[in-house]
Coordinates of C-alpha atoms in Angstrom, one line a residue:
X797 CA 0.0 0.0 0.0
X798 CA 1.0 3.3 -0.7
X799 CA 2.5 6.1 1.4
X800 CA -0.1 9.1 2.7
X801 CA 3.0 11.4 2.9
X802 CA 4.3 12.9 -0.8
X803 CA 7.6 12.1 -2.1
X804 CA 8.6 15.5 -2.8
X805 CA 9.2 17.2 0.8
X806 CA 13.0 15.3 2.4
X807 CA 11.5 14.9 5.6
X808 CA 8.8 12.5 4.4
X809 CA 10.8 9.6 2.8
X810 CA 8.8 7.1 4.2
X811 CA 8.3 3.3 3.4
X812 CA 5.6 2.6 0.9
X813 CA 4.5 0.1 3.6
X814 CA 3.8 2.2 6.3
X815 CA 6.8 2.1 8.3
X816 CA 8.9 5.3 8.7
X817 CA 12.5 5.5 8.4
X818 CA 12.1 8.7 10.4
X819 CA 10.7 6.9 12.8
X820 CA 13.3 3.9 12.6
X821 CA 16.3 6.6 12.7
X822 CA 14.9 8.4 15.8
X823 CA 14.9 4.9 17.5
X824 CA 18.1 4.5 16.6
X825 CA 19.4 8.2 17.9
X826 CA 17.5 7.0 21.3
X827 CA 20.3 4.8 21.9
X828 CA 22.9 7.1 23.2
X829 CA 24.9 3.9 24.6
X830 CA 25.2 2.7 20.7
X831 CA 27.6 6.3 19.9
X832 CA 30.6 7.8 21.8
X833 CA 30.6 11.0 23.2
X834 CA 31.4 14.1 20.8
X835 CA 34.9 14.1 22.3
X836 CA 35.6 10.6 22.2
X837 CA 36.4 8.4 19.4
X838 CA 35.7 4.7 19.8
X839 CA 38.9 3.7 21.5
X840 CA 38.1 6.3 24.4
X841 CA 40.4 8.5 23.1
X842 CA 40.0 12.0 23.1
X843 CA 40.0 13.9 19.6
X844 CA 39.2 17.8 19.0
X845 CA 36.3 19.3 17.8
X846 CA 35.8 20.3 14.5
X847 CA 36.1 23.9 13.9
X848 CA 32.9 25.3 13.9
X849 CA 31.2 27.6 10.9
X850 CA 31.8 31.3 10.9
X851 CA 28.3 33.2 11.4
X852 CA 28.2 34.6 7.7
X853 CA 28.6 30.4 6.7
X854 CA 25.6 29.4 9.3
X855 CA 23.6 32.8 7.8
X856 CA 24.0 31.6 4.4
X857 CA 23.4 28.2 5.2
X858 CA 19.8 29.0 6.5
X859 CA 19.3 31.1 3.8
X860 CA 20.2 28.7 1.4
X861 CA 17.8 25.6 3.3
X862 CA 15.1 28.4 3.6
X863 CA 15.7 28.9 -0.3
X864 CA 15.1 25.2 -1.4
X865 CA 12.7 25.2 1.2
X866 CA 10.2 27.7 -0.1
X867 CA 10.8 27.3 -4.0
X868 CA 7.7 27.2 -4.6
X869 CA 7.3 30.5 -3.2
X870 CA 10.1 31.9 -5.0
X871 CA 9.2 30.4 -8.9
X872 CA 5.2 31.9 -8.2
X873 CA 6.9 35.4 -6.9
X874 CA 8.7 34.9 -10.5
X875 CA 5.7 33.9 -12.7
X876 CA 3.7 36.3 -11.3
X877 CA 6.5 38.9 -12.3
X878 CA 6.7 37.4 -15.4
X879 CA 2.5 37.7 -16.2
X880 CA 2.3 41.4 -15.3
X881 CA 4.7 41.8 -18.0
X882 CA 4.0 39.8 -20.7
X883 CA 0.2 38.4 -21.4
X884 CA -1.1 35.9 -23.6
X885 CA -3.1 38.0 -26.3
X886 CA -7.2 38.2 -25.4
X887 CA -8.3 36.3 -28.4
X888 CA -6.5 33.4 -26.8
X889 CA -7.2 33.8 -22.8
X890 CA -10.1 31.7 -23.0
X891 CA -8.4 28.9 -24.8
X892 CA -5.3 29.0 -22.3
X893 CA -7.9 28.9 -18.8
X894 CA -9.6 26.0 -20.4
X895 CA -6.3 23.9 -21.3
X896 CA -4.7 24.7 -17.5
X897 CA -7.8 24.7 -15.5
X898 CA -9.1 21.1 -17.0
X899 CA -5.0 19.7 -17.5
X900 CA -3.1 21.4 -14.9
X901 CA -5.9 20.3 -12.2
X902 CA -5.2 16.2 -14.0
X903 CA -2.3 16.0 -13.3
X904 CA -2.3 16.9 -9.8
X905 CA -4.9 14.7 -9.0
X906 CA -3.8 11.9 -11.3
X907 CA -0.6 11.9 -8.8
X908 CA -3.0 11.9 -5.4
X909 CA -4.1 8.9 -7.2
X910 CA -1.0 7.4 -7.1
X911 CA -0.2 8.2 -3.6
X912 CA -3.6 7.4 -1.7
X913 CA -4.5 4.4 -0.5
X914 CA -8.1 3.4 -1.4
X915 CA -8.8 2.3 1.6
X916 CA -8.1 5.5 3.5
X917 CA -9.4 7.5 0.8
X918 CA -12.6 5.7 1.6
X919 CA -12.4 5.8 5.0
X920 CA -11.8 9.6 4.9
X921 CA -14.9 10.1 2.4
X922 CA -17.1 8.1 5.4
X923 CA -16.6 10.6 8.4
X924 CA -19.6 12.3 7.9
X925 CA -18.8 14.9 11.4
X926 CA -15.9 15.5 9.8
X927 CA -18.0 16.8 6.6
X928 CA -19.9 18.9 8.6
X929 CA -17.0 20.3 10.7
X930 CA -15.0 21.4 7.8
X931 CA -18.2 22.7 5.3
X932 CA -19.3 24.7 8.0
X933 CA -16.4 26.1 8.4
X934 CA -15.6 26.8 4.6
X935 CA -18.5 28.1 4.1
X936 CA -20.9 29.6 7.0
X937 CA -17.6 30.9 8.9
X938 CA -15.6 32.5 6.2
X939 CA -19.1 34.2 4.3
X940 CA -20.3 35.9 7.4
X941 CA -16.8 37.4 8.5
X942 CA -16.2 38.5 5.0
X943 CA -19.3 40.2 5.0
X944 CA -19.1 41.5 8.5
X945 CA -15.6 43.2 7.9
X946 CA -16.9 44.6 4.3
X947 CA -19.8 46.1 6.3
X948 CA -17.8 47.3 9.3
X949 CA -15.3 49.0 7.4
X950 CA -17.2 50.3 4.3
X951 CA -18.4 53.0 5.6
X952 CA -17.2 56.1 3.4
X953 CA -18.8 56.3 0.3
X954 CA -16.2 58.6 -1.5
X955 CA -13.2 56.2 -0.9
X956 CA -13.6 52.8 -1.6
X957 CA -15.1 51.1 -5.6
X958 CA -17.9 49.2 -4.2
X959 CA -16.7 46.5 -7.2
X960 CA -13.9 46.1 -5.0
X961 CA -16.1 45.4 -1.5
X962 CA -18.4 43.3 -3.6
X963 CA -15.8 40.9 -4.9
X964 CA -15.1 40.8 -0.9
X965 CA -18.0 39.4 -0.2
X966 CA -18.2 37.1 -3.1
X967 CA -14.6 35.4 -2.3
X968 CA -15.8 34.5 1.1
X969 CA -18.8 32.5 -0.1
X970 CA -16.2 30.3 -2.4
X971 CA -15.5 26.6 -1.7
X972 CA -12.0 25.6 -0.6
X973 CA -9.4 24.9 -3.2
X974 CA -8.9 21.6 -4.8
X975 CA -5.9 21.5 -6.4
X976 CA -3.9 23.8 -4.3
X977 CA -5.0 22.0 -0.8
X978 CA -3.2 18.8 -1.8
X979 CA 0.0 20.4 -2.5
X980 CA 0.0 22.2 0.7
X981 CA -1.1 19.4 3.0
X982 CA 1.1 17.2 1.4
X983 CA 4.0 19.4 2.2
X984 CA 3.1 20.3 5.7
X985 CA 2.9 16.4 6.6
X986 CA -1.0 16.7 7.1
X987 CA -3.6 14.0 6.2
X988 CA -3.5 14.3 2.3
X989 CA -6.4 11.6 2.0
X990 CA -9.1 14.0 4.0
X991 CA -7.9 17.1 2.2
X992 CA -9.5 15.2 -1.3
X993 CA -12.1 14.1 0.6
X994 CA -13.0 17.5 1.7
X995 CA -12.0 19.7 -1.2
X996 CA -13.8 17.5 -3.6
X997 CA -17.4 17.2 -1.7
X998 CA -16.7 21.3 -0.9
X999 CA -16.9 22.3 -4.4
X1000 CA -19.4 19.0 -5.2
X1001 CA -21.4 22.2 -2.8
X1002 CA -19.9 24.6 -4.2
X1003 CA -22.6 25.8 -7.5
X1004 CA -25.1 25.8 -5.0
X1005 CA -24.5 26.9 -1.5
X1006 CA -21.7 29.7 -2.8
X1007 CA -25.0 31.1 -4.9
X1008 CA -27.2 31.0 -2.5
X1009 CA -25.3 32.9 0.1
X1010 CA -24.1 35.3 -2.5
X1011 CA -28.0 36.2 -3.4
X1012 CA -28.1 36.1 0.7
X1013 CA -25.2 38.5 1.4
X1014 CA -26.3 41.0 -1.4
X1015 CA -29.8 41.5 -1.2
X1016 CA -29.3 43.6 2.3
X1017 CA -29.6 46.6 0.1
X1018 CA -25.8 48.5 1.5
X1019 CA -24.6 50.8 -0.7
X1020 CA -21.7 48.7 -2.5
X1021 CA -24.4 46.6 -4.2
X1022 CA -25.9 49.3 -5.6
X1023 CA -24.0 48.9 -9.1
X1024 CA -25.0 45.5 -9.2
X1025 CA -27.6 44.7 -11.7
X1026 CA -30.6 41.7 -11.3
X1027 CA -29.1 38.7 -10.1
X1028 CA -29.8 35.9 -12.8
X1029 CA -32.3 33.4 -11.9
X1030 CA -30.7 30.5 -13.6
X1031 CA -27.7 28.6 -12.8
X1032 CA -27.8 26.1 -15.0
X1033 CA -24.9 26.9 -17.1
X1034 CA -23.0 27.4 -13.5
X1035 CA -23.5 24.0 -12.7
X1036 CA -23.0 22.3 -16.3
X1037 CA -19.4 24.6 -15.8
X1038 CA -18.1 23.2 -12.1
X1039 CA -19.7 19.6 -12.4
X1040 CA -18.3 19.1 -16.0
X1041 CA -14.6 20.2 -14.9
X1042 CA -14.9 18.4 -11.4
X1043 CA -15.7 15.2 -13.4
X1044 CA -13.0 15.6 -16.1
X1045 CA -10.2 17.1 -14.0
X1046 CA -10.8 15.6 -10.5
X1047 CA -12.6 12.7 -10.3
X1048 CA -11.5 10.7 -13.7
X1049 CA -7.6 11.3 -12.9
X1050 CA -8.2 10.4 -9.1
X1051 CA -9.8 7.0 -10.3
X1052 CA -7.2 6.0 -13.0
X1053 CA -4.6 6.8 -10.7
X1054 CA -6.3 4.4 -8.4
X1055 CA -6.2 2.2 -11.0
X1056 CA -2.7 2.3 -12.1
X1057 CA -0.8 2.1 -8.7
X1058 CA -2.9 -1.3 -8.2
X1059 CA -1.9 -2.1 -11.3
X1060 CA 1.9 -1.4 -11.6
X1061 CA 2.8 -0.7 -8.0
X1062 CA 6.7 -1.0 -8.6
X1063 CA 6.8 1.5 -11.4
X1064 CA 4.7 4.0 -9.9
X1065 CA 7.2 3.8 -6.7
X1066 CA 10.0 4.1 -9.1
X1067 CA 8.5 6.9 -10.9
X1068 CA 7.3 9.4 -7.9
X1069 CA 9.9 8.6 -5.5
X1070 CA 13.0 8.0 -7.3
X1071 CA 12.8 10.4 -10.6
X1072 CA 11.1 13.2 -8.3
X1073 CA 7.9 13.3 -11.0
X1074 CA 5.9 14.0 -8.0
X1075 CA 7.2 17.3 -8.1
X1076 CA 5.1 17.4 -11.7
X1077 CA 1.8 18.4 -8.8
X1078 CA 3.6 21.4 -7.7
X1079 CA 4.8 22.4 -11.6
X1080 CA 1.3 22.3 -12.7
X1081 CA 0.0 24.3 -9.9
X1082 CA 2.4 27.2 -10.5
X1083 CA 1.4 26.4 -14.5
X1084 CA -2.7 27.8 -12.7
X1085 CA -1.5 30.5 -10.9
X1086 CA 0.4 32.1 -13.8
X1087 CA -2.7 31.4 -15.6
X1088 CA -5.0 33.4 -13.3
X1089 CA -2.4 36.2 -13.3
X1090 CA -1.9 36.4 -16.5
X1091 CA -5.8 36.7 -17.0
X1092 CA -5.9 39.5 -14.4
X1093 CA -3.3 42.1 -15.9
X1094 CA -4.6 40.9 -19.6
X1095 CA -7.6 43.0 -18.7
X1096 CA -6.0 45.4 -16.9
X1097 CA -7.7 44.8 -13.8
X1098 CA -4.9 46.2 -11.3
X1099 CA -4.1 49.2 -13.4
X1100 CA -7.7 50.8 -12.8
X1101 CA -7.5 50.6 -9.0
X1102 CA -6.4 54.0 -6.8
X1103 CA -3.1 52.7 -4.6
X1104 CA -5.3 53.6 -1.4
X1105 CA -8.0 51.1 -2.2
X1106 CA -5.7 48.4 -3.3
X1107 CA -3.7 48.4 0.0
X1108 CA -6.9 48.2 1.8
X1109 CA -7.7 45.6 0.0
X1110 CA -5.0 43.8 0.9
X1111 CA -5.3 44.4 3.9
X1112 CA -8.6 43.2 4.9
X1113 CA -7.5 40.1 2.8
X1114 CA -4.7 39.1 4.8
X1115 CA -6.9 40.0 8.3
X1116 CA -9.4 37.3 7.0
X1117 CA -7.0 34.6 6.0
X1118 CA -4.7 35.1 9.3
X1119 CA -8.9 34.7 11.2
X1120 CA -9.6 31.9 9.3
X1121 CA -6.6 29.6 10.0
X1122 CA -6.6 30.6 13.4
X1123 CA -10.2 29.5 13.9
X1124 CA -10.0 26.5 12.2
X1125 CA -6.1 25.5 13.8
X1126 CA -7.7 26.4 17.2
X1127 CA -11.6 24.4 16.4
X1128 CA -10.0 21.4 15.4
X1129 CA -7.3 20.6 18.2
X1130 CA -9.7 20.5 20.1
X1131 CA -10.9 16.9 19.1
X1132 CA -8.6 16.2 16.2
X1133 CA -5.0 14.1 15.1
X1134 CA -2.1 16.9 14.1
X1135 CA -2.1 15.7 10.8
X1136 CA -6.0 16.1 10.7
X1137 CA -5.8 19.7 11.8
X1138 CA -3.2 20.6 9.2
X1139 CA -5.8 19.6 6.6
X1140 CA -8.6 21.2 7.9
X1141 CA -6.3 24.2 8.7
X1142 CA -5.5 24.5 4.8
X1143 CA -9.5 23.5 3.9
X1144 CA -11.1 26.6 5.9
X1145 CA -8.3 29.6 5.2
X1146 CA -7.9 28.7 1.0
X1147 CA -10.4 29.8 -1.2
X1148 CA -10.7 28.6 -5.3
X1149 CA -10.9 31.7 -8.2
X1150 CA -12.1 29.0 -10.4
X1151 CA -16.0 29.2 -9.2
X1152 CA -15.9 32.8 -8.8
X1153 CA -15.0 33.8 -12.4
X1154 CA -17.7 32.3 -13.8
X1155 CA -20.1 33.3 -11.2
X1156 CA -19.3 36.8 -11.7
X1157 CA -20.4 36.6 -15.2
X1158 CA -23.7 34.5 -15.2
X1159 CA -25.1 36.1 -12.0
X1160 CA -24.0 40.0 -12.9
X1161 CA -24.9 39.7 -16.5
X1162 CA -25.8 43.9 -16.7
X1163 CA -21.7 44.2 -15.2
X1164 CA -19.5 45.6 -17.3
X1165 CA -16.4 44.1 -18.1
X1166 CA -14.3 46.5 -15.9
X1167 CA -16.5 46.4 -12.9
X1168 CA -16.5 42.5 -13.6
X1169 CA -12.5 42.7 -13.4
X1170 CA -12.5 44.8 -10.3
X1171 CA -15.1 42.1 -8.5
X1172 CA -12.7 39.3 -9.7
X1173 CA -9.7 41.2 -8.4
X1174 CA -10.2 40.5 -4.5
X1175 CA -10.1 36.8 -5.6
X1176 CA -6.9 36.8 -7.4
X1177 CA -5.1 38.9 -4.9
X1178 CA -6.5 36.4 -2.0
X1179 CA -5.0 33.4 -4.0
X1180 CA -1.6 34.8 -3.7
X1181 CA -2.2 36.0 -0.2
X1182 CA -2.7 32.3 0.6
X1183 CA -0.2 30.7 -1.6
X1184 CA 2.5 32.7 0.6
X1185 CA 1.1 32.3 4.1
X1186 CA 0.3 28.6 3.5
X1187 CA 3.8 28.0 1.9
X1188 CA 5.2 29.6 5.1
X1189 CA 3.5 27.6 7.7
X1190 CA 4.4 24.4 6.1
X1191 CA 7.8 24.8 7.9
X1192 CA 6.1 25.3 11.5
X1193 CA 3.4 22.5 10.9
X1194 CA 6.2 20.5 9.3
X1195 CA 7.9 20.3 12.7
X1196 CA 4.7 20.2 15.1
X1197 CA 3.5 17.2 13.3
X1198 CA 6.9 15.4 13.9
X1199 CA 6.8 16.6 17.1
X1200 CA 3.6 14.6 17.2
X1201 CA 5.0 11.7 16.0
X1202 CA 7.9 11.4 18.3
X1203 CA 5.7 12.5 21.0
X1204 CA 3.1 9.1 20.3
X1205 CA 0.1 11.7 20.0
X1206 CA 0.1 12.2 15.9
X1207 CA -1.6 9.4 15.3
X1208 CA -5.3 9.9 16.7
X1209 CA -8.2 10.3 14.8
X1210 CA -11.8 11.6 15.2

């Protein structure tokens, strides 16, 4: 049976059978008898110490671990560089979403495939208080503060494009990200097989609870919805859209990579751990988030926003992500494994731009396509809001889950 933990981060080179060398090598450490003493050789002799590194050699050290650490970080810093200067022509963007959002979103999910279990996939899809835990969360928790910080701090007319608070509003009601949550749990040690298992029935939710609160959230008549026009009363092209990509991009590669690890078990082993193509998941996520920000500055969304309103913006968007993960970190230790709350930790604070583009254009239909572009905006700056924080804390959770381990208490489950 497969390995939970991903290939790609050094600290989880586990056994495909279960057992961790970690584990065997802390054993091993344990023994203090089995080593001589740093000053000691094995004959009892006494040898010096080895000169130890300057402070500018220890600085770059850490600099350099940090570095490899956080690539991730670094490339997406690059690409999105790279986007705001050079854009793939209009008559093509819609072409280009399609290919990454349907191909990219494969590929990672082909490799979960791979590297779940079925059996604890299953298990995972079957804790229906975990269902409820999470969704509420994603969804009840992050809408209302959204809308209570919009409403609390939108209170000068003059100084802030109501597109702007709407798109607020809007990128609270999202689901959780697919895609992006199995990267990030992966890395941070966390239960991989309940991040699917969430993600996937979140945005299964998604075309229908995300509408209704929107239509919830923007019929209290406040003055930012003013520009908005009469809310479509069909969806149906909504839910053709998410359902038809879920099936093609989530739930097809998840099942033939299933299929093929049962299959060839050796050669998938070979192939993930040994040539690194694991690391393929995190390529073709970067390959999405260049897309969405290559989308953004091809319709010249950030160039029509005043500098004041876009560091507000930001602002508010970091407050809510910091509130979320806190909430959800704090929530779920209460009753839940360290691995578990690392995945429901990433479920609650992420949010996926995927839903609300299309949302923003069958429910607004009267919207012009610069206030539509100033409503997407809060989403796309949110993505890379959470891209960096989560990408950070995988070095913190990293450690408290090994902690855990060490400790005997990473193992529990609700």
């Amino acid at each position: 049976m497969l390995n939970t933990q991903p290939a790609e981060s050094p600290q989880n080179n586990e056994s495909w059978n279960g057992c961790s060398s970690s584990r065997i090598w802390a054993s091993e450490v344990d023994n203090h008898s089995a080593f001589p003493t740093a000053l000691e050789d094995v004959s009892g002799l006494s040898v010096p110490e080895k000169p130890s590194r300057s402070w500018l050699a220890r600085v770059l050290l850490g600099i350099g671990e940090l570095a490899m650490d956080q690539w991730f970080l670094i490339v997406m810093g690059f690409l999105i560089a790279f986007a705001s200067q050079i854009q793939v022509p209009q008559a093509h963007q819609e072409l280009k979403q399609t290919v990454t959002n349907y191909l990219a979103v494969a590929v990672i999910f082909f490799i979960n495939g791979c590297t779940l279990p079925t059996k604890v996939l299953v298990e995972n899809l079957s804790r229906w208080k975990m269902h409820i835990f999470v969704q509420v969360q994603c969804y009840l928790l992050t809408s209302s503060t959204s809308y209570g910080v919009v409403s609390a701090t939108a209170t000068n007319h003059q100084f802030m494009d109501p597109a702007l608070l709407v798109g607020i509003v809007m990128m609270g009601c999202l689901p959780t990200a697919i895609a992006f949550n199995a990267i990030m749990t992966n890395k941070a040690n966390g239960n991989a097989a309940l991040t699917v298992a969430q993600s996937t029935i979140g945005n299964i939710l998604g075309p229908f609870v995300t509408t209704a609160l929107i239509k919830l959230y923007i019929s209290t008549n406040v003055w930012y919805t003013d520009i908005l026009p009469e809310t479509s009363s069909g969806f149906g092209e909504t839910y053709r859209y998410v359902f038809k990509q879920l099936g093609l991009s989530v739930f097809v590669p998840l099942a033939v990579g299933q299929i093929v690890v049962k299959l060839f078990p050796n050669q998938v082993r070979k192939v993930l751990l040994q040539w690194k193509m694991s690391k393929l998941g995190s390529c073709a996520l970067l390959v999405l988030i260049w897309s969405t920000y290559d989308g953004a500055f091809a319709s010249n969304a950030f160039a029509e926003i005043p500098s004041n309103n876009m560091i507000f913006t930001v602002f508010i968007l970091v407050a809510l992500f910091c509130v979320w993960i806190t909430i959800a970190f704090a929530l779920s230790r209460v009753w839940l494994s360290r691995e578990d709350t690392i995945a429901v930790s990433y479920l609650v604070s992420t949010k996926t731009p995927a839903m609300g583009v299309p949302l923003t254009t069958i429910m607004f239909v009267g919207l012009s396509s610069a206030e539509q572009s100033r409503t997407r905006l809060p989403m796309v700056i949110f993505q890379a809001i959470q891209i960096a924080g989560s990408s950070l804390l995988t070095i913190p959770l990293r450690k408290w889950q090994a902690q855990g381990k060490v400790e005997g208490r990473g193992d529990g489950t609700a």
